[in-house]
Amino acid sequence: SKHLGRNGFNFYNEALNKNLQEHMELVSDLHKALEGGQFFLCYQPKFDFLTGEINSAEALIRWNHPQKGVIGPDVFIPVAESSGLIVQIGQWVIDAACEQCKKWQEFGFYTLGVSVNVSAVQFQRDNLEIVVEKSLSNYLLPANKLELEITETVLVSDTDIVKEKMAKLRALGVKFSIDDFGTGYSNLNYLKNLEVETLKIDQSFVKNCLTDEQDRAIINAIVQMANSLQLKTVAEGVEEEEVADFLKSIRCGAGQGFYWSKPLNSDEFIAFLYAQNNS
Ligand code: C2E
Ligand code: CA
Ligand code: CA
Ligand code: CA
């Protein structure tokens, strides 16, 4: 093969070593990032079709790497999960999001909520109810302002531990949404007993819905089901006005996407809120 070095085994070992070395470097950099305050959150508004207002924003983590610049979560969250660091990173995210949401209140945006992504590994390993309670009380933030975005993976595991943890968080007043809804296997039982408030319709269905009739049918089915179960819906990845119009016409609850705004850093997001208020 043209990919062989001096001999195949050497090349393979070198490639493997390089990968392993890069991986270990990333893990050690992630530790430093946590200690050195290199993470920051961006916020992307969710637009409520009924009221025409921004009622919530999703917190999305970014890493300001001293050499490599800003790195997105798709690059480092999987590494954080496999190394277990996701627990500490996730705690930082929850705390920072609560602090920010309190600031929005102090700026006069009392109704604005914040949602935080919680990965399956983090949900299973961490004592989330303790972490969340601590952050809420740190900033005197009402629990109903915090929403946790979990994936179907968490719900599928369906263990007593998961159920118990969700119940404790719900007892605090925290809300749940199912992220990327429709892409995994959903245990529809969770939709029944008011254990989640919101379905976030995955952007893969939304992206081409103007041209793809099947995508439109799936979105429609999810929204109809959600509406009859009195669950809220948020469509992700809305980039065009026509998509927003379609979603509104089928009585989807809210939209999120570049059409309204890309994720903004905390200063940009405050400016965005003021601009919305004055328009
Ligand atoms: P997600 O939770 O599905 O977040 C939505 C992603 O879609 C975000 O990418 C967002 O920037 C992007 N997006 C929003 N609107 C549009 C649009 O109109 N068009 C397109 N093409 N993309 C759009 P981002 O910020 O790179 O995050 C990627 C994923 O990383 C997230 O997917 C989430 O699974 C994960 N993630 C982000 N922040 C955190 C975090 O704090 N903790 C954990 N565990 N995971 C996180
Ligand atoms: Ca999300
Ligand atoms: Ca999503
Ligand atoms: Ca996603």
XYZ file of C-alpha atoms and ligand atoms in Angstrom:
328
model
C 0.000 0.000 0.000
C 1.129 3.533 -0.685
C 0.475 4.422 2.946
C 3.226 2.186 4.329
C 6.303 3.749 5.838
C 9.604 1.874 6.120
C 7.377 -1.066 6.910
C 3.686 -1.352 7.595
C 3.989 -2.069 11.295
C 6.166 0.928 11.969
C 3.844 3.240 10.183
C 0.883 1.835 12.039
C 2.614 2.190 15.394
C 3.737 5.695 14.634
C 0.261 6.735 13.605
C -1.203 5.110 16.682
C 1.369 6.751 18.926
C 0.726 10.102 17.351
C -3.008 9.743 17.926
C -2.497 8.603 21.475
C -0.060 11.434 22.122
C -2.458 13.994 20.675
C -5.258 12.526 22.738
C -3.213 12.682 25.945
C -2.147 16.219 25.157
C -5.785 17.195 24.681
C -6.740 15.629 28.015
C -3.932 17.471 29.797
C -4.885 20.712 28.014
C -8.492 20.219 29.130
C -7.351 20.003 32.749
C -5.440 23.246 32.303
C -8.435 24.833 30.590
C -10.627 24.044 33.568
C -8.117 25.446 36.054
C -7.170 28.406 33.857
C -10.677 29.613 33.072
C -10.336 29.015 29.322
C -13.923 27.876 28.827
C -16.712 30.299 28.100
C -20.362 30.017 27.202
C -22.175 31.329 24.182
C -25.943 31.764 24.166
C -28.382 31.115 21.364
C -31.915 32.508 21.679
C -35.051 30.417 21.309
C -37.849 32.288 19.603
C -41.410 31.655 20.836
C -43.808 31.562 17.852
C -46.867 32.371 19.948
C -45.598 35.426 21.825
C -42.981 36.479 19.280
C -40.488 36.784 22.106
C -37.214 35.286 23.215
C -38.108 33.301 26.307
C -34.973 31.243 26.726
C -31.443 30.718 25.473
C -29.279 27.648 25.124
C -25.815 27.788 26.677
C -23.157 26.332 24.365
C -19.604 25.810 25.582
C -16.500 27.124 23.805
C -12.822 26.681 24.620
C -10.451 29.593 24.189
C -7.266 27.566 23.700
C -4.105 29.654 24.281
C -2.408 28.337 21.103
C -5.209 27.004 18.927
C -7.807 29.736 19.413
C -11.495 29.083 19.972
C -12.409 25.384 19.768
C -15.975 24.097 19.479
C -17.561 21.415 21.688
C -17.710 18.756 18.966
C -13.906 18.541 19.186
C -13.432 18.300 22.950
C -16.682 17.108 24.544
C -16.151 13.486 23.347
C -12.631 13.553 24.864
C -13.995 15.090 28.042
C -16.546 12.267 28.199
C -14.084 9.433 27.654
C -11.649 10.877 30.212
C -14.348 11.554 32.804
C -13.504 15.271 32.856
C -17.003 15.968 31.554
C -18.215 15.836 35.156
C -16.119 18.837 36.242
C -16.642 20.669 32.955
C -20.374 20.069 33.208
C -20.419 21.445 36.749
C -18.664 24.560 35.528
C -21.226 24.936 32.713
C -24.199 24.653 35.080
C -22.705 27.168 37.477
C -21.733 29.665 34.763
C -25.155 29.409 33.099
C -26.959 30.046 36.406
C -24.721 33.035 37.110
C -25.439 34.451 33.652
C -29.189 33.895 33.910
C -29.182 35.801 37.199
C -27.377 38.659 35.424
C -30.067 38.740 32.751
C -32.605 39.165 35.554
C -30.572 42.009 36.979
C -30.597 43.615 33.533
C -34.393 43.437 33.636
C -34.998 40.291 31.585
C -36.897 38.497 34.326
C -38.640 35.885 32.237
C -35.595 34.663 30.353
C -34.574 31.075 31.069
C -31.370 29.238 30.283
C -30.869 25.694 29.075
C -27.749 23.627 29.586
C -26.606 20.533 27.713
C -25.974 17.556 29.970
C -24.229 14.624 28.354
C -25.242 11.071 29.182
C -21.941 10.289 30.887
C -22.272 13.393 33.036
C -25.875 12.587 33.886
C -24.983 9.075 34.981
C -21.821 9.878 36.926
C -22.497 13.153 38.702
C -24.703 13.935 41.673
C -26.491 16.453 39.524
C -29.211 17.277 42.024
C -26.567 18.490 44.484
C -24.594 20.381 41.843
C -27.710 22.082 40.478
C -29.085 22.983 43.899
C -25.763 24.541 44.864
C -25.555 26.692 41.724
C -29.175 27.811 42.020
C -28.673 28.897 45.610
C -25.269 30.457 44.838
C -26.967 32.966 42.589
C -30.469 32.936 44.097
C -31.817 31.805 40.735
C -35.365 30.376 40.680
C -35.153 26.718 39.618
C -37.776 27.132 36.908
C -35.319 29.321 34.985
C -33.003 26.342 34.453
C -33.621 23.647 31.885
C -31.468 20.596 31.309
C -31.169 19.320 27.747
C -30.661 15.581 27.828
C -30.550 13.129 24.955
C -32.586 10.045 24.317
C -29.513 8.015 25.347
C -30.088 9.083 28.953
C -33.760 8.150 28.844
C -33.170 4.825 27.107
C -30.929 3.595 29.913
C -34.112 3.928 32.000
C -32.500 2.729 35.196
C -33.850 3.449 38.647
C -30.850 5.693 39.202
C -31.712 7.859 36.201
C -35.371 7.992 37.209
C -34.505 8.909 40.773
C -32.077 11.607 39.689
C -34.621 13.123 37.312
C -37.275 13.041 40.033
C -34.993 14.856 42.472
C -34.140 17.510 39.899
C -37.800 17.899 39.005
C -38.611 18.279 42.692
C -36.194 21.220 42.780
C -38.237 22.780 39.970
C -35.773 22.201 37.140
C -37.191 21.389 33.689
C -36.057 18.851 31.125
C -35.988 18.846 27.371
C -35.066 16.011 25.039
C -32.316 17.175 22.711
C -31.957 15.974 19.094
C -35.405 14.404 19.339
C -36.113 11.880 16.612
C -32.535 10.757 16.022
C -32.355 8.046 18.659
C -34.658 5.481 20.081
C -37.112 7.289 22.306
C -38.626 5.648 25.277
C -42.016 7.237 24.792
C -42.935 6.444 28.394
C -40.970 9.498 29.371
C -43.317 11.640 27.352
C -46.270 10.403 29.382
C -45.845 11.276 33.002
C -44.779 14.894 32.554
C -41.162 13.956 33.104
C -39.958 16.159 30.271
C -41.406 19.509 29.216
C -39.994 19.980 25.777
C -38.959 18.106 22.643
C -36.198 19.701 20.627
C -36.702 18.573 17.049
C -33.326 17.675 15.603
C -31.890 19.966 12.968
C -31.427 17.087 10.529
C -35.209 17.150 9.960
C -35.412 20.936 9.869
C -32.488 21.628 7.550
C -34.083 20.479 4.286
C -37.721 20.581 5.244
C -38.627 23.038 2.483
C -37.638 20.586 -0.219
C -38.025 17.267 1.584
C -41.618 16.212 2.020
C -40.708 13.352 4.365
C -38.827 15.698 6.696
C -41.898 17.930 6.796
C -44.090 14.918 7.578
C -41.822 13.854 10.445
C -41.711 17.364 11.922
C -45.472 17.591 11.599
C -45.960 14.238 13.337
C -43.654 15.183 16.218
C -45.380 18.548 16.706
C -48.889 17.027 16.587
C -47.916 14.323 19.066
C -46.255 16.853 21.365
C -49.201 19.248 21.197
C -51.703 16.553 22.073
C -49.522 15.451 24.992
C -49.126 19.097 26.031
C -45.402 19.002 25.524
C -43.568 22.011 24.162
C -41.591 21.874 20.933
C -38.491 23.704 19.787
C -37.229 23.224 16.236
C -33.439 23.444 15.937
C -31.374 24.662 13.013
C -33.850 27.166 11.555
C -31.913 29.149 8.971
C -34.600 30.580 6.699
C -37.756 32.629 7.056
C -39.767 30.085 5.030
C -38.804 27.371 7.514
C -39.891 29.568 10.415
C -43.194 30.236 8.613
C -43.770 26.526 8.033
C -43.051 25.712 11.690
C -45.398 28.420 12.884
C -48.119 27.200 10.512
C -48.052 23.687 11.996
C -48.135 25.154 15.539
C -44.598 24.308 16.541
C -43.901 26.146 19.813
C -40.517 27.734 19.254
C -37.553 27.884 16.935
C -33.815 28.189 17.324
C -31.256 28.812 14.639
C -29.136 31.160 12.568
C -32.307 32.779 11.157
C -32.705 34.580 14.502
C -29.139 34.461 15.741
C -26.048 32.319 15.905
C -24.698 31.584 19.399
C -23.428 34.868 20.920
C -20.951 35.539 23.710
C -22.411 37.021 26.886
C -21.860 40.674 25.905
C -23.181 40.168 22.379
C -26.186 38.333 23.766
C -27.096 41.163 26.144
C -26.828 43.604 23.218
C -29.081 41.296 21.189
C -31.672 41.286 23.997
C -31.716 45.068 24.207
C -32.027 45.360 20.422
C -34.996 42.960 20.470
C -36.633 44.929 23.258
C -36.366 48.208 21.391
C -37.532 46.957 18.018
P -26.701 20.742 20.211
O -27.046 20.701 21.658
O -27.597 20.029 19.270
O -26.540 22.278 19.860
C -26.919 22.848 18.628
C -25.729 23.059 17.738
O -26.202 23.518 16.479
C -24.764 24.117 18.223
O -23.451 23.767 17.809
C -25.234 25.369 17.471
O -24.230 26.342 17.302
C -25.615 24.759 16.155
N -26.649 25.555 15.463
C -27.565 26.371 15.994
N -28.362 26.918 15.057
C -27.943 26.440 13.875
C -28.367 26.648 12.516
O -29.296 27.387 12.210
N -27.686 25.964 11.556
C -26.655 25.133 11.859
N -26.029 24.518 10.857
N -26.211 24.919 13.122
C -26.856 25.557 14.125
P -22.221 23.807 18.822
O -22.302 25.002 19.708
O -20.981 23.584 18.029
O -22.484 22.543 19.737
C -22.407 21.246 19.217
C -22.839 20.228 20.237
O -21.934 20.172 21.332
C -24.190 20.530 20.864
O -25.226 20.122 19.988
C -24.116 19.734 22.131
O -24.451 18.386 21.899
C -22.649 19.819 22.487
N -22.460 20.836 23.542
C -22.390 22.183 23.432
N -22.218 22.766 24.633
C -22.186 21.753 25.533
C -22.037 21.695 26.955
O -21.921 22.711 27.676
N -22.038 20.449 27.533
C -22.191 19.307 26.785
N -22.192 18.116 27.414
N -22.335 19.331 25.454
C -22.339 20.540 24.831
Ca -28.716 21.137 22.932
Ca -29.715 19.551 19.529
Ca -26.585 17.798 18.281
